[in-house]
Short mmCIF file of C-alpha atoms and ligand atoms in Angstrom, two decimals:
data_model
loop_
_atom_site.label_atom_id
_atom_site.label_comp_id
_atom_site.label_asym_id
_atom_site.label_seq_id
_atom_site.Cartn_x
_atom_site.Cartn_y
_atom_site.Cartn_z
CA UNK A 428 116.72 101.43 76.52
CA UNK A 429 116.02 98.89 79.52
CA UNK A 430 112.51 98.33 81.13
CA UNK A 431 112.22 98.12 84.49
CA UNK A 432 108.92 96.54 85.53
CA UNK A 433 107.41 95.99 89.35
CA UNK A 434 105.58 92.94 90.34
CA UNK A 435 105.73 89.92 90.69
CA UNK A 436 102.14 87.86 89.45
CA UNK A 437 100.95 86.18 86.07
CA UNK A 438 100.31 89.88 84.80
CA UNK A 439 103.50 91.00 85.42
CA UNK A 440 104.90 88.19 83.88
CA UNK A 441 102.57 88.51 80.56
CA UNK A 442 103.62 92.59 80.81
CA UNK A 443 107.59 90.77 80.62
CA UNK A 444 106.92 89.15 77.56
CA UNK A 445 105.49 91.83 75.75
CA UNK A 446 108.40 94.01 76.84
CA UNK A 447 111.17 91.42 76.09
CA UNK A 448 109.88 91.01 72.77
CA UNK A 449 109.65 94.95 72.22
CA UNK A 450 111.84 96.22 69.26
CA UNK A 451 112.59 99.06 71.59
CA UNK A 452 114.06 97.31 74.50
CA UNK A 453 117.40 95.82 74.75
CA UNK A 454 117.14 94.72 78.70
CA UNK A 455 114.35 93.51 81.01
CA UNK A 456 114.76 94.06 84.56
CA UNK A 457 111.94 93.07 87.11
CA UNK A 458 111.94 93.22 90.59
CA UNK A 459 110.75 91.61 92.93
CA UNK A 460 109.72 88.85 89.46
CA UNK A 461 109.04 84.88 89.64
CA UNK A 462 110.34 81.54 88.44
CA UNK A 463 109.16 82.17 85.36
CA UNK A 464 109.72 85.79 84.69
CA UNK A 465 113.34 85.33 85.51
CA UNK A 466 113.68 83.40 81.83
CA UNK A 467 112.35 86.76 80.11
CA UNK A 468 113.72 89.23 82.75
CA UNK A 469 116.67 90.38 85.24
CA UNK A 470 115.46 89.39 88.70
CA UNK A 471 115.72 91.71 91.95
CA UNK A 472 115.09 90.82 94.56
CA UNK A 473 113.58 94.23 95.98
CA UNK A 474 109.73 93.92 97.19
CA UNK A 475 107.40 96.20 95.12
CA UNK A 476 106.89 98.11 97.96
CA UNK A 477 110.01 99.43 98.96
CA UNK A 478 109.51 102.68 97.46
CA UNK A 479 113.49 103.67 98.77
CA UNK A 480 114.78 99.90 96.90
CA UNK A 481 112.85 99.53 93.83
CA UNK A 482 114.82 103.62 93.72
CA UNK A 483 117.84 102.76 94.29
CA UNK A 484 117.52 99.58 92.02
CA UNK A 485 115.99 102.24 89.39
CA UNK A 486 119.00 104.43 89.59
CA UNK A 487 121.55 101.31 89.28
CA UNK A 488 119.77 99.48 86.24
CA UNK A 489 118.90 103.23 84.07
CA UNK A 490 115.74 102.40 82.76
CA UNK A 491 113.73 104.42 80.10
CA UNK A 492 110.53 103.38 81.56
CA UNK A 493 109.29 101.81 84.80
CA UNK A 494 105.90 99.25 84.78
CA UNK A 495 104.25 99.15 87.88
CA UNK A 496 101.81 96.30 88.43
CA UNK A 497 100.49 96.03 91.55
CA UNK A 498 98.30 98.97 93.23
CA UNK A 499 99.65 98.60 96.82
CA UNK A 500 103.33 100.27 95.61
CA UNK A 501 100.96 102.78 93.33
CA UNK A 502 99.34 103.76 96.79
CA UNK A 503 102.32 104.18 98.44
CA UNK A 504 103.38 107.35 95.87
CA UNK A 505 106.66 104.51 94.01
CA UNK A 506 105.13 105.93 90.79
CA UNK A 507 105.80 109.70 92.43
CA UNK A 508 108.86 108.79 93.82
CA UNK A 509 110.29 107.64 90.44
CA UNK A 510 109.02 110.56 88.39
CA UNK A 511 110.92 113.25 90.99
CA UNK A 512 114.08 111.39 90.26
CA UNK A 513 113.64 112.02 86.32
CA UNK A 514 112.16 108.73 85.12
CA UNK A 515 109.46 107.70 82.86
CA UNK A 516 106.55 105.87 84.63
CA UNK A 517 103.67 103.63 83.60
CA UNK A 518 101.44 103.79 86.49
CA UNK A 519 99.73 106.89 88.12
CA UNK A 520 100.77 108.42 91.17
CA UNK A 521 99.11 108.19 94.93
CA UNK A 522 96.62 110.89 94.09
CA UNK A 523 94.88 109.31 91.23
CA UNK A 524 95.65 105.95 92.92
CA UNK A 525 93.51 106.85 95.73
CA UNK A 526 90.72 105.85 93.10
CA UNK A 527 91.76 102.06 94.16
CA UNK A 528 92.84 102.47 97.30
CA UNK A 529 90.20 104.26 99.26
CA UNK A 530 86.46 102.95 97.14
CA UNK A 531 85.29 106.74 99.19
CA UNK A 532 87.16 108.68 97.25
CA UNK A 533 86.20 106.89 94.17
CA UNK A 534 82.55 107.50 95.17
CA UNK A 535 83.31 111.32 95.44
CA UNK A 536 85.07 111.47 91.91
CA UNK A 537 82.12 109.75 90.60
CA UNK A 538 79.67 111.30 92.29
CA UNK A 539 81.62 115.21 90.88
CA UNK A 540 82.11 113.78 87.19
CA UNK A 541 78.36 111.88 87.26
CA UNK A 542 79.01 108.61 86.80
CA UNK A 543 76.70 105.75 87.25
CA UNK A 544 77.53 103.99 90.37
CA UNK A 545 75.85 102.15 93.27
CA UNK A 546 74.07 103.51 95.68
CA UNK A 547 76.57 104.14 99.11
CA UNK A 548 76.66 105.82 102.82
CA UNK A 549 79.97 106.27 104.17
CA UNK A 550 80.54 105.55 108.33
CA UNK A 551 83.36 105.33 110.76
CA UNK A 552 82.34 103.31 113.04
CA UNK A 553 80.34 100.61 113.57
CA UNK A 554 77.08 101.91 115.50
CA UNK A 555 75.61 104.29 112.67
CA UNK A 556 76.70 101.38 110.20
CA UNK A 557 74.66 98.77 111.87
CA UNK A 558 71.77 101.31 112.44
CA UNK A 559 71.31 101.82 108.77
CA UNK A 560 71.80 97.96 107.68
CA UNK A 561 68.41 97.92 110.11
CA UNK A 562 66.48 100.47 108.10
CA UNK A 563 67.69 99.44 104.73
CA UNK A 564 67.27 96.41 101.88
CA UNK A 565 68.66 93.19 101.26
CA UNK A 566 70.55 91.69 100.18
CA UNK A 567 73.56 94.73 100.94
CA UNK A 568 77.28 95.21 100.04
CA UNK A 569 79.77 95.66 103.20
CA UNK A 570 82.92 97.65 101.39
CA UNK A 571 85.61 98.22 103.42
CA UNK A 572 87.48 101.15 101.75
CA UNK A 573 90.70 100.75 102.15
CA UNK A 574 93.50 98.10 99.44
CA UNK A 575 92.29 94.18 100.98
CA UNK A 576 93.37 92.38 98.26
CA UNK A 577 89.70 92.13 97.40
CA UNK A 578 88.74 90.41 100.27
CA UNK A 579 87.01 93.77 101.52
CA UNK A 580 83.48 93.23 100.43
CA UNK A 581 80.59 91.12 101.25
CA UNK A 582 77.77 90.53 99.63
CA UNK A 583 75.23 89.98 102.25
CA UNK A 584 72.05 88.59 102.55
CA UNK A 585 70.31 89.22 105.37
CA UNK A 586 70.93 91.36 109.02
CA UNK A 587 73.00 88.84 110.24
CA UNK A 588 76.05 88.45 107.81
CA UNK A 589 75.86 92.58 107.54
CA UNK A 590 76.02 93.02 111.42
CA UNK A 591 79.34 90.03 110.80
CA UNK A 592 80.51 92.15 108.24
CA UNK A 593 80.75 94.72 110.48
CA UNK A 594 81.62 93.21 113.46
CA UNK A 595 85.00 92.10 111.29
CA UNK A 596 85.66 95.30 109.87
CA UNK A 597 85.24 98.01 113.10
CA UNK A 598 85.38 95.34 115.87
CA UNK A 599 87.85 92.35 114.56
CA UNK A 600 90.04 95.07 112.25
CA UNK A 601 90.37 91.84 110.09
CA UNK A 602 91.08 94.23 107.04
CA UNK A 603 92.79 96.79 109.13
CA UNK A 604 93.31 100.86 108.79
CA UNK A 605 91.56 99.39 105.17
CA UNK A 606 88.24 98.40 107.05
CA UNK A 607 88.17 101.43 109.53
CA UNK A 608 85.86 103.01 106.93
CA UNK A 609 83.27 101.80 105.35
CA UNK A 610 80.73 101.49 102.74
CA UNK A 611 77.42 100.32 102.64
CA UNK A 612 76.20 99.97 99.52
CA UNK A 613 73.09 99.48 97.36
CA UNK A 614 73.55 95.59 95.52
CA UNK A 615 73.32 95.31 92.06
CA UNK A 616 72.06 92.82 89.81
CA UNK A 617 73.19 92.18 85.86
CA UNK A 618 76.14 90.57 84.41
CA UNK A 619 80.32 92.27 85.08
CA UNK A 620 82.47 92.81 82.61
CA UNK A 621 86.01 95.14 83.15
CA UNK A 622 87.14 97.86 81.29
CA UNK A 623 90.82 98.73 80.74
CA UNK A 624 91.64 102.53 78.54
CA UNK A 625 95.05 103.42 78.58
CA UNK A 626 95.70 106.84 80.46
CA UNK A 627 98.23 109.62 79.60
CA UNK A 628 96.43 111.95 81.67
CA UNK A 629 94.58 113.42 79.49
CA UNK A 630 93.80 111.45 75.80
CA UNK A 631 92.41 108.00 76.48
CA UNK A 632 92.55 104.75 74.37
CA UNK A 633 90.64 102.06 75.11
CA UNK A 634 91.47 98.12 75.12
CA UNK A 635 88.70 95.85 74.52
CA UNK A 636 86.73 94.51 77.17
CA UNK A 637 87.35 91.51 79.55
CA UNK A 638 85.79 88.81 81.67
CA UNK A 639 87.33 88.21 84.82
CA UNK A 640 85.60 85.16 87.06
CA UNK A 641 86.46 85.78 90.21
CA UNK A 642 84.17 83.27 92.54
CA UNK A 643 86.93 79.89 93.02
CA UNK A 644 84.35 77.07 92.27
CA UNK A 645 82.34 76.56 88.89
CA UNK A 646 79.29 78.35 88.51
CA UNK A 647 80.01 80.85 90.24
CA UNK A 648 80.84 79.34 93.07
CA UNK A 649 82.15 79.90 97.10
CA UNK A 650 84.32 82.45 97.80
CA UNK A 651 85.63 85.63 95.62
CA UNK A 652 89.15 85.20 94.46
CA UNK A 653 92.04 87.07 92.66
CA UNK A 654 90.10 85.92 89.94
CA UNK A 655 90.49 82.40 87.76
CA UNK A 656 90.39 82.81 85.00
CA UNK A 657 89.43 85.46 82.08
CA UNK A 658 88.56 85.91 78.32
CA UNK A 659 88.41 88.69 75.51
CA UNK A 660 87.21 89.77 73.32
CA UNK A 661 83.28 90.16 75.25
CA UNK A 662 80.71 89.45 73.12
CA UNK A 663 78.08 90.98 75.83
CA UNK A 664 79.65 94.25 75.22
CA UNK A 665 79.61 95.20 71.79
CA UNK A 666 81.94 98.20 70.64
CA UNK A 667 79.46 100.60 70.80
CA UNK A 668 79.19 99.71 74.60
CA UNK A 669 82.44 99.66 75.33
CA UNK A 670 82.43 103.55 73.87
CA UNK A 671 80.11 104.73 75.69
CA UNK A 672 81.42 103.38 78.71
CA UNK A 673 84.82 105.33 77.81
CA UNK A 674 82.69 108.29 77.22
CA UNK A 675 80.51 107.79 80.03
CA UNK A 676 83.06 107.02 82.62
CA UNK A 677 86.84 106.59 81.84
CA UNK A 678 86.27 110.26 80.76
CA UNK A 679 84.79 112.03 82.94
CA UNK A 680 86.46 110.51 85.75
CA UNK A 681 90.11 111.73 84.44
CA UNK A 682 88.44 114.74 83.48
CA UNK A 683 87.54 115.09 87.00
CA UNK A 684 91.30 114.47 87.90
CA UNK A 685 92.54 117.22 85.93
CA UNK A 686 90.52 119.73 87.08
CA UNK A 687 91.45 118.47 90.93
CA UNK A 688 95.12 119.04 89.62
CA UNK A 689 95.80 114.99 89.37
CA UNK A 690 97.10 113.12 86.55
CA UNK A 691 96.20 109.54 85.23
CA UNK A 692 99.08 108.12 83.72
CA UNK A 693 98.98 104.54 83.23
CA UNK A 694 95.72 102.12 83.29
CA UNK A 695 92.22 102.68 84.68
CA UNK A 696 90.15 99.53 84.94
CA UNK A 697 86.43 100.14 85.28
CA UNK A 698 84.47 96.88 87.22
CA UNK A 699 81.09 97.53 85.85
CA UNK A 700 77.43 95.37 86.53
CA UNK A 701 75.69 95.84 83.38
CA UNK A 702 71.94 96.39 84.68
CA UNK A 703 68.66 96.52 83.19
CA UNK A 704 69.15 100.69 83.37
CA UNK A 705 72.30 101.12 81.81
CA UNK A 706 76.54 99.91 82.56
CA UNK A 707 76.80 101.20 86.82
CA UNK A 708 80.64 101.33 88.09
CA UNK A 709 81.42 98.38 90.73
CA UNK A 710 84.71 99.53 91.28
CA UNK A 711 88.07 101.29 90.00
CA UNK A 712 91.66 99.53 89.83
CA UNK A 713 95.08 101.67 88.69
CA UNK A 714 96.05 99.08 86.56
CA UNK A 715 96.28 96.43 84.47
CA UNK A 716 94.09 93.75 86.18
CA UNK A 717 95.15 89.87 87.05
CA UNK A 718 94.03 87.28 84.96
CA UNK A 719 92.60 90.60 82.79
CA UNK A 720 96.05 91.21 81.26
CA UNK A 721 96.44 87.66 80.16
CA UNK A 722 93.74 87.29 78.10
CA UNK A 723 94.51 90.45 76.80
CA UNK A 724 97.69 91.27 75.74
CA UNK A 725 97.93 88.26 73.50
CA UNK A 726 95.46 89.46 71.57
CA UNK A 727 97.54 92.92 70.90
CA UNK A 728 99.52 93.50 67.95
CA UNK A 729 101.39 96.85 68.83
CA UNK A 730 104.30 96.96 70.89
CA UNK A 731 103.20 97.62 74.29
CA UNK A 732 106.98 99.41 75.42
CA UNK A 733 105.84 101.72 72.50
CA UNK A 734 101.63 102.10 74.24
CA UNK A 735 103.55 102.33 77.94
CA UNK A 736 106.06 104.88 76.83
CA UNK A 737 103.37 107.63 74.99
CA UNK A 738 100.97 107.30 78.38
CA UNK A 739 104.29 108.36 80.33
CA UNK A 740 105.07 110.72 77.64
CA UNK A 741 101.71 112.41 77.09
CA UNK A 742 101.99 111.55 73.02
CA UNK A 743 99.52 109.27 73.56
CA UNK A 744 97.12 110.91 70.62
CA UNK A 745 99.13 110.00 68.25
CA UNK A 746 98.82 105.69 68.29
CA UNK A 747 96.39 103.63 67.66
CA UNK A 748 95.25 99.86 68.81
CA UNK A 749 95.65 96.90 66.19
CA UNK A 750 94.14 93.44 67.54
CA UNK A 751 94.17 90.31 66.48
CA UNK A 752 90.91 88.74 65.65
CA UNK A 753 91.44 85.51 67.59
CA UNK A 754 89.81 85.21 71.17
CA UNK A 755 91.82 84.94 74.19
CA UNK A 756 91.17 81.89 77.07
CA UNK A 757 93.15 82.27 79.97
CA UNK A 758 92.49 79.51 82.62
CA UNK A 759 94.36 80.15 86.08
CA UNK A 760 95.21 77.29 88.40
CA UNK A 761 95.31 77.96 91.81
CA UNK A 762 97.03 75.81 94.84
CA UNK A 763 95.29 74.30 97.07
CA UNK A 764 93.70 75.67 100.60
CA UNK A 765 93.38 79.25 98.11
CA UNK A 766 91.71 81.68 98.64
CA UNK A 767 90.94 81.41 101.90
CA UNK A 768 95.06 80.65 102.25
CA UNK A 769 97.97 78.92 99.84
CA UNK A 770 100.04 76.04 99.54
CA UNK A 771 103.83 76.30 99.01
CA UNK A 772 106.66 74.00 98.21
CA UNK A 773 104.16 71.56 96.02
CA UNK A 774 105.93 70.01 93.02
CA UNK A 775 104.60 71.39 89.26
CA UNK A 776 105.30 69.14 86.08
CA UNK A 777 104.71 69.40 83.16
CA UNK A 778 105.43 72.93 82.45
CA UNK A 779 107.28 74.64 79.51
CA UNK A 780 104.01 74.55 77.19
CA UNK A 781 105.04 77.35 75.05
CA UNK A 782 107.50 75.26 73.57
CA UNK A 783 105.11 72.09 72.96
CA UNK A 784 101.87 73.73 71.63
CA UNK A 785 101.80 76.65 69.44
CA UNK A 786 98.93 79.27 70.27
CA UNK A 787 99.53 78.55 73.79
CA UNK A 788 101.30 81.17 76.87
CA UNK A 789 101.67 80.23 80.49
CA UNK A 790 102.65 83.11 83.18
CA UNK A 791 103.93 81.96 85.78
CA UNK A 792 102.62 83.86 89.15
CA UNK A 793 103.25 82.02 92.22
CA UNK A 794 105.92 79.62 91.68
CA UNK A 795 109.48 79.57 92.39
CA UNK A 796 112.29 77.29 91.55
CA UNK A 797 115.17 74.74 92.96
CA UNK A 798 117.83 73.29 91.02
CA UNK A 799 116.00 73.74 87.91
CA UNK A 800 112.61 71.95 89.59
CA UNK A 801 109.43 74.39 89.81
CA UNK A 802 107.39 74.52 93.09
CA UNK A 803 104.55 76.30 93.97
CA UNK A 804 104.80 79.22 96.23
CA UNK A 805 101.42 81.56 96.35
CA UNK A 806 97.95 81.39 95.78
CA UNK A 807 97.12 81.81 92.22
CA UNK A 808 100.64 79.65 90.75
CA UNK A 809 100.38 79.77 86.76
CA UNK A 810 97.80 80.98 83.94
CA UNK A 811 97.29 79.47 80.58
CA UNK A 812 96.14 80.93 77.70
CA UNK A 813 95.10 80.00 74.56
CA UNK A 814 94.29 81.90 70.89
CA UNK A 815 91.94 81.09 68.38
CA UNK A 816 89.75 81.61 66.12
CA UNK A 817 86.11 80.89 68.31
CA UNK A 818 86.07 80.34 71.97
CA UNK A 819 85.17 76.53 71.56
CA UNK A 820 88.97 76.34 70.50
CA UNK A 821 90.98 78.72 72.18
CA UNK A 822 89.04 77.01 75.56
CA UNK A 823 89.89 73.83 74.24
CA UNK A 824 93.60 74.86 73.94
CA UNK A 825 93.62 75.68 76.65
CA UNK A 826 91.90 72.95 78.90
CA UNK A 827 94.00 71.20 76.52
CA UNK A 828 97.31 71.94 78.01
CA UNK A 829 96.26 73.27 81.75
CA UNK A 830 95.86 68.59 82.10
CA UNK A 831 99.65 68.83 81.32
CA UNK A 832 99.83 70.55 84.23
CA UNK A 833 99.91 68.37 87.70
CA UNK A 834 100.85 69.16 91.07
CA UNK A 835 99.74 69.03 94.68
CA UNK A 836 96.00 69.96 95.23
CA UNK A 837 96.29 72.36 92.38
CA UNK A 838 92.57 73.58 91.61
CA UNK A 839 90.94 75.37 88.77
CA UNK A 840 87.67 76.16 87.14
CA UNK A 841 86.13 74.09 84.23
CA UNK A 842 83.88 76.59 82.87
CA UNK A 843 86.19 79.54 81.51
CA UNK A 844 84.34 81.23 78.67
CA UNK A 845 81.88 78.23 78.23
CA UNK A 846 79.09 80.80 77.83
CA UNK A 847 80.67 82.44 74.97
CA UNK A 848 82.02 79.29 73.83
CA UNK A 849 78.40 77.45 73.83
CA UNK A 850 76.60 80.72 72.05
CA UNK A 851 78.79 80.06 69.13
CA UNK A 852 76.50 76.89 68.83
CA UNK A 853 78.13 75.02 65.89
CA UNK A 854 79.95 77.70 64.12
CA UNK A 855 83.82 76.56 63.47
CA UNK A 856 86.87 77.69 62.67
CA UNK A 857 85.33 81.01 61.79
CA UNK A 858 85.46 84.05 63.87
CA UNK A 859 81.83 85.00 64.72
P1 AMP B 1964 85.14 95.51 94.16
O1 AMP B 1964 86.04 94.89 94.88
O2 AMP B 1964 84.04 96.43 94.66
O3 AMP B 1964 84.77 95.36 92.13
O4 AMP B 1964 84.05 94.27 94.14
C1 AMP B 1964 84.37 93.42 94.73
C2 AMP B 1964 83.39 92.07 93.85
O5 AMP B 1964 81.99 91.59 94.62
C3 AMP B 1964 82.65 92.72 92.41
O6 AMP B 1964 83.56 92.37 91.37
C4 AMP B 1964 81.69 92.16 92.41
O7 AMP B 1964 81.71 90.84 92.19
C5 AMP B 1964 80.87 92.18 94.00
N1 AMP B 1964 80.53 93.50 93.92
C6 AMP B 1964 81.46 94.89 94.70
N2 AMP B 1964 79.74 96.12 94.16
C7 AMP B 1964 78.80 95.83 94.03
C8 AMP B 1964 77.24 95.79 94.41
N3 AMP B 1964 77.58 97.11 94.94
N4 AMP B 1964 76.45 95.57 94.05
C9 AMP B 1964 76.97 94.15 93.59
N5 AMP B 1964 77.77 93.13 93.49
C10 AMP B 1964 79.19 94.05 94.13
N1 LIG B 1965 90.78 90.79 87.62
C1 LIG B 1965 90.98 91.82 89.13
C2 LIG B 1965 91.96 92.38 90.17
O1 LIG B 1965 92.72 92.40 88.73
O2 LIG B 1965 91.31 93.21 90.82
#
């Protein structure tokens, strides 16, 4: 069978690699893909949100499964358009995708389903929102309602910052239409984690938890990014806690959607804060995380395409997941200026690591190729993932590989998985 993957990031490269290794797959296509993806897939220059263009490509390539990676095409209704033409699709339709596309809708569903989340108020004009924060507690969280590529969340320590955030949303319209409705949320304290689960509309199959690093600099300083690194599994989230999260978050949300006649087929990603009073939801994503995918998939022993097809066909109940015991550590390498801007055209040396270092996988994100040479072409450039028996060994392997990569202005965090590696103490060679 042929598979068509939609998207162009490190997440899609990780998915494409699994698709290429699947016993069910004869040919992998990707739109638009990137320089690394073109090693395993036929890339087509069609933008991921060009619904007509992707549908046309699907008619031409006749895939047995279409996998939609990013949120924008899901929120734009790409899955619905493809399903209407009879294609099998991994990824929810537009209505279910509003769990990510509208933070207000996500809150409405959580309220109806009794899911624990930060207290909030919704506003559609500046004056009322500004009046509300005058009487409130600080810090407070201001969120643009719609999609803002991870940039629409501002944690305001002082009233001044909160007012600035509201001005950016309502007056300067920095987030476009996405910021014309705003949520003002209680600020939760604790550790964050991501719990992703496969879903076929009814059945739910949890993936092992992952820990993302959102800020650009070591020690969680600097602005938020799409994610600068990740590790999996997460010792702080043992199996019993992950199960509790699935039972109290994923299952009631999917059931509430079902009740409203909304079918969720794909991966439901809950971003959580582990607070003193239990896990609380920060956000939902309706897709695989980036870079969570690059840290989760190398540990998955199952055929990913078989699982995705089961989601699309509603037969997930028959599947069981199998995981490698090794730990996975993923380090993101970003270009100069990220996350405020990005630098294009810097030549990258040291690629081709996959062959050289066993247990290391490199996924491309913002890369382009010309005359056999690789150049930066976006903010996040590469994701380097390493597997080993301990976090300590896996992070050493990942950073050894990162040290082989070089380009002008390259940035990466030095503290990815430092915490679980430290917690292992002097244990080496054997999983904790
Ligand atoms: P979101 O896109 O909603 O996940 O927000 C991005 C990031 O902002 C999260 O990963 C958290 O680090 C932070 N954040 C969002 N909501 C809250 C909240 N209610 N309390 C504390 N931090 C938050
Ligand atoms: N790593 C966070 C996300 O994919 O949204």
